[in-house]
Amino acid sequence: MSDKKKFIIRLMIIVAGLAVFFIAAGRLRVVDKEEIVTTTGYTYEDAKVVEIVEDNLTEDGVRVGYQHIRIKLLSGDYKGRIVDATSAEGNLFGAVCKEGDRVIVHMSASGNTMNVSVYSKDRVVQIAIFVSVFLLLMCLIGGKNGVKSVAGLVFTFLSIFMIYIPMIYRGYSPFWAAVLITIITTIVTMYLISGATIKTFCAITGTVIGVLLAGLSAWLFGLWADIDGYNVSNIETLAFVGQLTKIRIGGLLFSGILISSLGAVMDVAMSVSSAIYEIHCKAPDLGRMELFKSGMNVGRDMMGTMSNTLILAYVGSAVSTLVINYAYDLPFRQIINSYNIGIEIMQGVAGSIGVILTVPCVAVITSCLLKRRPR
């Protein structure tokens, strides 16, 4: 088959797949959400600080009370209007404003009365530039494969926000929704990078098996250690949401473990599969056992680094908790038996187990399938 025909077939597969994806996303789209918090009477709008009316700074540089500022609204029904506003100097809400700053304001209006306060700085431009630099570097350094990786990354995010989350909201099992997203994103990402090849099939199969094993190990540990999806730190908010919607709160924790382990497992699976495939192409006389051993040697080198990646990622997300525990000098028995630490350990270790078990699975599948192929 000529390269042109291969390209046309591959393009048709991609177009057909995207059509099915967007049809499914349209069917799952939620347009009639339950109103959990009323938004009647207030909006969030873009604005620009035009004047600092009162800064409320003391002689030692400490701000007492609110900043009183004047802003120009850049969106909404009152766009172009200059109004007075306040800004609190909070760590989570508010901002220290200067003239010319772009901010997001919380605005409520009733008749001629308008109450405007600064919610935060407007960071849309900074976020867009930062993400664009990341994607540009991936394309420049990765070349053609970098562009494909960007396409796969974009598709993954679309799958999460257009398929995975709507499925959970509609009452589907979070665990099986995560399994579905794992299969879809793995197939698309691997196909974009390597095409329809034997190593792609092996990497896809190994990734799905590894992620399922990570979820299974987390579930078994949760049963053994009496940890479930109702022991997370924000359970009060989740329980309230669960009462008003069809969301199965208890399955969110283990569903998240599948999603979080997907990247590392996918990386290991493709690396081991590609290594065995290349060895087979250079030395086709090697038997299954030799190919399996070569794949295991490559996988062993990756186990440590990828397990470190997952463990350190979860440790990084829990640094605030660890520092607070250290500062309060809490006893070891209290720390190790807290739900927060137990969940972090479960997530990191379960993901690492998925990575470790992916190596022999991919090595077996790839070596067996390659030797079944005719020369």
Short mmCIF file of C-alpha atoms in Angstrom, two decimals:
data_model
loop_
_atom_site.label_atom_id
_atom_site.label_comp_id
_atom_site.label_asym_id
_atom_site.label_seq_id
_atom_site.Cartn_x
_atom_site.Cartn_y
_atom_site.Cartn_z
CA MET A 1 0.00 0.00 0.00
CA SER A 2 1.37 3.41 -0.97
CA ASP A 3 2.13 6.11 1.59
CA LYS A 4 -0.62 8.29 0.13
CA LYS A 5 -3.26 5.60 0.66
CA LYS A 6 -1.99 4.98 4.18
CA PHE A 7 -2.27 8.69 4.93
CA ILE A 8 -5.81 8.86 3.55
CA ILE A 9 -6.90 5.80 5.54
CA ARG A 10 -5.33 7.17 8.72
CA LEU A 11 -7.00 10.55 8.14
CA MET A 12 -10.38 8.88 7.62
CA ILE A 13 -9.95 6.91 10.85
CA ILE A 14 -9.13 10.10 12.77
CA VAL A 15 -12.10 12.00 11.28
CA ALA A 16 -14.49 9.11 11.99
CA GLY A 17 -13.16 8.79 15.54
CA LEU A 18 -13.57 12.52 16.20
CA ALA A 19 -17.11 12.41 14.82
CA VAL A 20 -18.04 9.58 17.20
CA PHE A 21 -16.33 11.41 20.08
CA PHE A 22 -18.20 14.68 19.58
CA ILE A 23 -21.53 12.90 19.06
CA ALA A 24 -21.01 11.07 22.37
CA ALA A 25 -19.94 14.31 24.06
CA GLY A 26 -23.07 16.03 22.76
CA ARG A 27 -25.27 13.25 24.14
CA LEU A 28 -23.56 13.41 27.55
CA ARG A 29 -23.56 17.21 27.80
CA VAL A 30 -25.46 18.42 30.84
CA VAL A 31 -27.56 21.53 30.24
CA ASP A 32 -29.96 21.32 33.19
CA LYS A 33 -27.67 21.21 36.22
CA GLU A 34 -29.11 21.30 39.69
CA GLU A 35 -28.71 24.77 41.21
CA ILE A 36 -26.53 24.14 44.24
CA VAL A 37 -25.55 27.76 44.88
CA THR A 38 -27.72 30.53 43.54
CA THR A 39 -26.00 33.05 41.26
CA THR A 40 -29.03 35.30 40.88
CA GLY A 41 -28.23 38.95 41.42
CA TYR A 42 -24.45 38.86 41.08
CA THR A 43 -21.83 38.35 38.37
CA TYR A 44 -18.09 38.21 37.91
CA GLU A 45 -16.78 40.77 35.43
CA ASP A 46 -13.49 41.97 33.93
CA ALA A 47 -12.32 45.37 35.10
CA LYS A 48 -9.33 47.73 35.12
CA VAL A 49 -8.12 49.75 38.10
CA VAL A 50 -8.09 53.44 37.16
CA GLU A 51 -7.44 55.02 40.56
CA ILE A 52 -6.44 54.13 44.12
CA VAL A 53 -8.75 56.27 46.23
CA GLU A 54 -7.57 55.11 49.66
CA ASP A 55 -4.81 52.57 50.37
CA ASN A 56 -5.13 52.39 54.17
CA LEU A 57 -1.41 51.79 54.72
CA THR A 58 0.09 52.49 58.15
CA GLU A 59 3.56 53.93 58.68
CA ASP A 60 5.08 50.47 59.12
CA GLY A 61 3.66 49.31 55.76
CA VAL A 62 0.81 47.23 57.13
CA ARG A 63 -2.54 47.62 55.39
CA VAL A 64 -5.51 48.11 57.72
CA GLY A 65 -8.90 47.32 56.24
CA TYR A 66 -9.78 47.46 52.56
CA GLN A 67 -8.33 49.30 49.64
CA HIS A 68 -10.84 51.75 48.19
CA ILE A 69 -10.36 51.93 44.45
CA ARG A 70 -12.06 53.12 41.30
CA ILE A 71 -12.40 50.70 38.40
CA LYS A 72 -13.60 50.65 34.81
CA LEU A 73 -15.83 47.69 33.96
CA LEU A 74 -14.73 45.87 30.78
CA SER A 75 -17.57 43.34 30.48
CA GLY A 76 -21.19 42.78 31.41
CA ASP A 77 -24.25 45.01 31.31
CA TYR A 78 -22.34 47.98 32.75
CA LYS A 79 -19.35 47.72 30.40
CA GLY A 80 -17.44 51.01 30.13
CA ARG A 81 -18.81 52.39 33.39
CA ILE A 82 -16.44 53.67 36.11
CA VAL A 83 -17.49 52.64 39.62
CA ASP A 84 -16.10 52.53 43.14
CA ALA A 85 -14.96 49.21 44.58
CA THR A 86 -13.18 47.67 47.55
CA SER A 87 -10.34 45.15 47.63
CA ALA A 88 -9.36 43.01 50.59
CA GLU A 89 -5.78 41.85 51.04
CA GLY A 90 -6.52 38.15 51.46
CA ASN A 91 -4.42 35.10 50.65
CA LEU A 92 -7.25 33.43 48.73
CA PHE A 93 -9.52 36.30 47.73
CA GLY A 94 -8.91 39.95 46.98
CA ALA A 95 -5.70 41.54 45.73
CA VAL A 96 -3.30 44.42 46.35
CA CYS A 97 -4.23 46.69 43.45
CA LYS A 98 -2.24 49.28 41.54
CA GLU A 99 -3.36 51.65 38.83
CA GLY A 100 -3.61 49.87 35.49
CA ASP A 101 -4.10 46.37 36.97
CA ARG A 102 -6.59 44.04 35.30
CA VAL A 103 -8.83 42.42 37.90
CA ILE A 104 -11.91 40.22 38.25
CA VAL A 105 -14.66 41.83 40.33
CA HIS A 106 -17.65 40.39 42.14
CA MET A 107 -20.57 42.67 41.36
CA SER A 108 -24.12 42.71 42.65
CA ALA A 109 -26.58 45.36 41.50
CA SER A 110 -30.09 46.17 42.68
CA GLY A 111 -31.73 49.20 41.15
CA ASN A 112 -29.35 52.13 41.54
CA THR A 113 -27.35 50.38 44.25
CA MET A 114 -24.17 48.59 43.17
CA ASN A 115 -21.77 46.64 45.37
CA VAL A 116 -18.41 45.84 43.73
CA SER A 117 -15.42 44.07 45.29
CA VAL A 118 -12.23 42.65 43.80
CA TYR A 119 -12.20 38.86 43.60
CA SER A 120 -8.65 38.40 42.24
CA LYS A 121 -6.16 39.60 39.67
CA ASP A 122 -7.00 38.73 36.06
CA ARG A 123 -4.51 35.95 35.20
CA VAL A 124 -5.96 34.75 31.90
CA VAL A 125 -3.17 36.26 29.79
CA GLN A 126 -0.40 34.90 32.02
CA ILE A 127 -1.91 31.42 32.05
CA ALA A 128 -2.39 31.45 28.27
CA ILE A 129 1.22 32.53 27.64
CA PHE A 130 2.64 29.98 30.09
CA VAL A 131 0.69 27.10 28.54
CA SER A 132 1.56 28.33 25.03
CA VAL A 133 5.28 28.32 25.86
CA PHE A 134 4.97 24.73 27.10
CA LEU A 135 3.16 23.59 23.94
CA LEU A 136 5.58 25.51 21.69
CA LEU A 137 8.61 23.92 23.36
CA MET A 138 7.06 20.49 22.96
CA CYS A 139 6.52 21.12 19.24
CA LEU A 140 9.96 22.70 18.62
CA ILE A 141 12.00 20.11 20.49
CA GLY A 142 9.80 17.10 19.75
CA GLY A 143 9.30 17.93 16.09
CA LYS A 144 6.62 15.90 14.36
CA ASN A 145 6.14 13.63 17.36
CA GLY A 146 5.93 16.70 19.58
CA VAL A 147 3.01 18.01 17.53
CA LYS A 148 1.32 14.62 17.80
CA SER A 149 1.92 14.63 21.56
CA VAL A 150 0.27 18.04 21.84
CA ALA A 151 -2.72 16.72 19.87
CA GLY A 152 -2.92 13.71 22.20
CA LEU A 153 -2.70 15.97 25.26
CA VAL A 154 -5.48 18.22 23.99
CA PHE A 155 -7.64 15.19 23.26
CA THR A 156 -7.03 13.84 26.78
CA PHE A 157 -8.24 17.07 28.37
CA LEU A 158 -11.26 17.18 26.07
CA SER A 159 -12.08 13.58 27.03
CA ILE A 160 -11.91 14.39 30.74
CA PHE A 161 -14.06 17.51 30.56
CA MET A 162 -16.49 16.39 27.83
CA ILE A 163 -16.89 12.67 28.57
CA TYR A 164 -15.53 11.69 32.00
CA ILE A 165 -16.95 14.48 34.19
CA PRO A 166 -20.40 14.55 32.48
CA MET A 167 -20.64 10.76 32.90
CA ILE A 168 -19.93 11.08 36.62
CA TYR A 169 -22.47 13.91 36.93
CA ARG A 170 -25.12 11.78 35.22
CA GLY A 171 -24.67 9.03 37.81
CA TYR A 172 -22.41 6.57 35.99
CA SER A 173 -19.86 4.67 38.06
CA PRO A 174 -16.77 6.91 38.48
CA PHE A 175 -14.51 3.83 38.37
CA TRP A 176 -15.82 2.53 35.05
CA ALA A 177 -15.96 6.05 33.64
CA ALA A 178 -12.24 6.31 34.42
CA VAL A 179 -11.63 2.92 32.78
CA LEU A 180 -13.42 4.12 29.63
CA ILE A 181 -11.40 7.34 29.52
CA THR A 182 -8.20 5.38 30.09
CA ILE A 183 -8.93 3.14 27.10
CA ILE A 184 -10.01 6.00 24.81
CA THR A 185 -7.13 8.35 25.58
CA THR A 186 -4.56 5.54 25.46
CA ILE A 187 -5.73 4.36 22.04
CA VAL A 188 -5.80 7.89 20.59
CA THR A 189 -2.47 8.99 22.07
CA MET A 190 -0.63 5.82 21.06
CA TYR A 191 -2.17 5.81 17.59
CA LEU A 192 -1.19 9.44 16.97
CA ILE A 193 2.39 8.81 18.03
CA SER A 194 3.11 5.39 16.51
CA GLY A 195 0.25 4.61 14.14
CA ALA A 196 -1.41 1.20 13.78
CA THR A 197 1.60 -0.99 14.57
CA ILE A 198 2.20 -4.08 16.66
CA LYS A 199 4.12 -2.07 19.28
CA THR A 200 1.19 0.36 19.55
CA PHE A 201 -1.24 -2.48 20.20
CA CYS A 202 1.08 -3.97 22.84
CA ALA A 203 1.57 -0.60 24.54
CA ILE A 204 -2.19 0.05 24.60
CA THR A 205 -2.92 -3.39 26.07
CA GLY A 206 -0.18 -3.04 28.68
CA THR A 207 -1.33 0.46 29.66
CA VAL A 208 -4.92 -0.62 30.23
CA ILE A 209 -3.79 -3.66 32.25
CA GLY A 210 -1.37 -1.57 34.34
CA VAL A 211 -3.94 1.12 35.14
CA LEU A 212 -6.55 -1.49 36.11
CA LEU A 213 -4.00 -3.20 38.37
CA ALA A 214 -3.24 0.16 40.01
CA GLY A 215 -6.95 0.70 40.67
CA LEU A 216 -7.39 -2.87 41.92
CA SER A 217 -4.46 -2.57 44.35
CA ALA A 218 -5.83 0.73 45.68
CA TRP A 219 -9.28 -0.80 46.14
CA LEU A 220 -7.88 -3.83 48.00
CA PHE A 221 -5.77 -1.59 50.24
CA GLY A 222 -8.82 0.58 50.91
CA LEU A 223 -10.82 -2.48 52.01
CA TRP A 224 -7.96 -3.71 54.20
CA ALA A 225 -7.17 -0.32 55.78
CA ASP A 226 -10.83 0.79 56.00
CA ILE A 227 -10.34 3.76 53.66
CA ASP A 228 -12.96 4.69 51.10
CA GLY A 229 -14.10 7.64 49.06
CA TYR A 230 -15.90 9.14 52.06
CA ASN A 231 -12.67 9.76 53.98
CA VAL A 232 -11.34 12.58 51.77
CA SER A 233 -10.74 16.01 53.27
CA ASN A 234 -13.57 17.81 51.41
CA ILE A 235 -16.20 15.15 52.08
CA GLU A 236 -18.68 17.65 53.61
CA THR A 237 -18.88 19.60 50.36
CA LEU A 238 -18.94 16.40 48.27
CA ALA A 239 -21.69 14.87 50.42
CA PHE A 240 -23.79 18.01 50.02
CA VAL A 241 -23.31 17.89 46.24
CA GLY A 242 -24.09 14.17 46.22
CA GLN A 243 -27.43 14.78 47.94
CA LEU A 244 -28.52 17.16 45.17
CA THR A 245 -27.12 15.27 42.18
CA LYS A 246 -26.64 11.72 40.91
CA ILE A 247 -22.88 11.78 41.53
CA ARG A 248 -21.57 8.65 43.27
CA ILE A 249 -19.27 10.29 45.78
CA GLY A 250 -17.77 7.07 47.12
CA GLY A 251 -16.19 6.10 43.80
CA LEU A 252 -14.40 9.38 43.07
CA LEU A 253 -11.26 8.55 45.06
CA PHE A 254 -10.43 5.31 43.21
CA SER A 255 -11.50 6.82 39.90
CA GLY A 256 -8.95 9.59 40.43
CA ILE A 257 -6.21 7.04 41.13
CA LEU A 258 -6.79 5.48 37.68
CA ILE A 259 -6.57 8.87 35.97
CA SER A 260 -3.49 10.01 37.90
CA SER A 261 -1.53 6.81 37.19
CA LEU A 262 -2.36 6.78 33.47
CA GLY A 263 0.49 9.03 32.31
CA ALA A 264 3.29 7.14 34.05
CA VAL A 265 1.91 3.73 33.07
CA MET A 266 1.49 4.83 29.46
CA ASP A 267 5.10 6.08 29.36
CA VAL A 268 6.49 2.80 30.68
CA ALA A 269 4.31 0.68 28.39
CA MET A 270 5.34 2.50 25.22
CA SER A 271 9.03 2.54 26.18
CA VAL A 272 9.18 -1.21 26.87
CA SER A 273 7.14 -2.06 23.77
CA SER A 274 9.28 0.18 21.52
CA ALA A 275 12.51 -1.24 22.93
CA ILE A 276 11.47 -4.85 22.30
CA TYR A 277 10.20 -3.95 18.83
CA GLU A 278 13.49 -2.26 17.87
CA ILE A 279 15.54 -5.19 19.20
CA HIS A 280 13.38 -7.60 17.20
CA CYS A 281 13.85 -5.53 14.02
CA LYS A 282 17.66 -5.44 14.45
CA ALA A 283 17.98 -9.06 15.58
CA PRO A 284 14.98 -11.05 14.23
CA ASP A 285 16.55 -14.37 15.20
CA LEU A 286 16.19 -13.71 18.91
CA GLY A 287 13.57 -15.88 20.60
CA ARG A 288 10.74 -14.91 22.88
CA MET A 289 12.73 -15.38 26.07
CA GLU A 290 15.57 -13.16 24.85
CA LEU A 291 13.11 -10.44 23.82
CA PHE A 292 11.30 -10.76 27.13
CA LYS A 293 14.55 -10.42 29.09
CA SER A 294 15.56 -7.37 27.05
CA GLY A 295 12.20 -5.73 27.73
CA MET A 296 12.50 -6.51 31.43
CA ASN A 297 15.98 -4.96 31.54
CA VAL A 298 14.65 -1.76 29.98
CA GLY A 299 11.63 -1.79 32.28
CA ARG A 300 13.71 -2.29 35.42
CA ASP A 301 15.64 0.87 34.65
CA MET A 302 12.36 2.76 34.34
CA MET A 303 10.64 1.33 37.42
CA GLY A 304 12.66 3.36 39.90
CA THR A 305 12.39 6.67 38.10
CA MET A 306 8.68 6.39 37.28
CA SER A 307 7.80 5.18 40.79
CA ASN A 308 9.80 8.12 42.14
CA THR A 309 7.85 10.39 39.81
CA LEU A 310 4.50 9.24 41.19
CA ILE A 311 5.55 9.17 44.84
CA LEU A 312 7.15 12.62 44.64
CA ALA A 313 4.11 14.02 42.83
CA TYR A 314 1.85 12.96 45.68
CA VAL A 315 4.36 14.09 48.31
CA GLY A 316 4.51 17.47 46.57
CA SER A 317 0.74 17.81 46.70
CA ALA A 318 0.81 17.01 50.44
CA VAL A 319 3.74 19.27 51.40
CA SER A 320 1.48 21.75 53.22
CA THR A 321 0.00 18.98 55.35
CA LEU A 322 3.43 17.49 56.09
CA VAL A 323 4.88 20.86 57.12
CA ILE A 324 1.91 21.57 59.41
CA ASN A 325 2.29 18.14 61.04
CA TYR A 326 6.02 18.75 61.53
CA ALA A 327 5.49 22.24 62.96
CA TYR A 328 2.89 20.99 65.45
CA ASP A 329 5.23 18.11 66.35
CA LEU A 330 2.40 15.59 66.10
CA PRO A 331 3.16 12.04 67.24
CA PHE A 332 3.95 9.46 64.55
CA ARG A 333 0.97 7.30 65.47
CA GLN A 334 -1.40 10.20 64.88
CA ILE A 335 0.17 11.18 61.54
CA ILE A 336 0.47 7.71 60.00
CA ASN A 337 -3.10 6.81 60.98
CA SER A 338 -4.74 9.97 59.68
CA TYR A 339 -6.95 9.58 56.63
CA ASN A 340 -5.10 12.26 54.65
CA ILE A 341 -1.73 10.53 54.94
CA GLY A 342 -3.28 7.10 54.35
CA ILE A 343 -4.92 8.30 51.13
CA GLU A 344 -1.70 9.90 49.89
CA ILE A 345 0.22 6.67 50.57
CA MET A 346 -2.50 4.63 48.85
CA GLN A 347 -2.43 6.84 45.74
CA GLY A 348 1.35 6.90 45.39
CA VAL A 349 1.93 3.20 46.09
CA ALA A 350 -1.02 2.03 43.94
CA GLY A 351 0.23 4.05 40.97
CA SER A 352 3.74 2.67 41.45
CA ILE A 353 2.37 -0.89 41.60
CA GLY A 354 0.64 -0.22 38.28
CA VAL A 355 3.94 0.97 36.77
CA ILE A 356 5.88 -2.03 38.09
CA LEU A 357 3.37 -4.63 36.91
CA THR A 358 3.07 -2.97 33.50
CA VAL A 359 6.67 -3.90 32.69
CA PRO A 360 6.31 -7.72 32.70
CA CYS A 361 2.83 -7.50 31.13
CA VAL A 362 4.09 -5.48 28.16
CA ALA A 363 7.25 -7.56 27.87
CA VAL A 364 5.24 -10.80 27.69
CA ILE A 365 2.63 -9.46 25.27
CA THR A 366 5.14 -7.83 22.91
CA SER A 367 7.62 -10.71 22.80
CA CYS A 368 4.86 -13.26 22.19
CA LEU A 369 3.09 -11.28 19.48
CA LEU A 370 6.30 -10.38 17.64
CA LYS A 371 7.38 -14.01 17.42
CA ARG A 372 3.94 -15.02 16.13
CA ARG A 373 4.31 -12.67 13.18
CA PRO A 374 5.64 -14.12 9.91
CA ARG A 375 9.13 -12.95 8.98
#
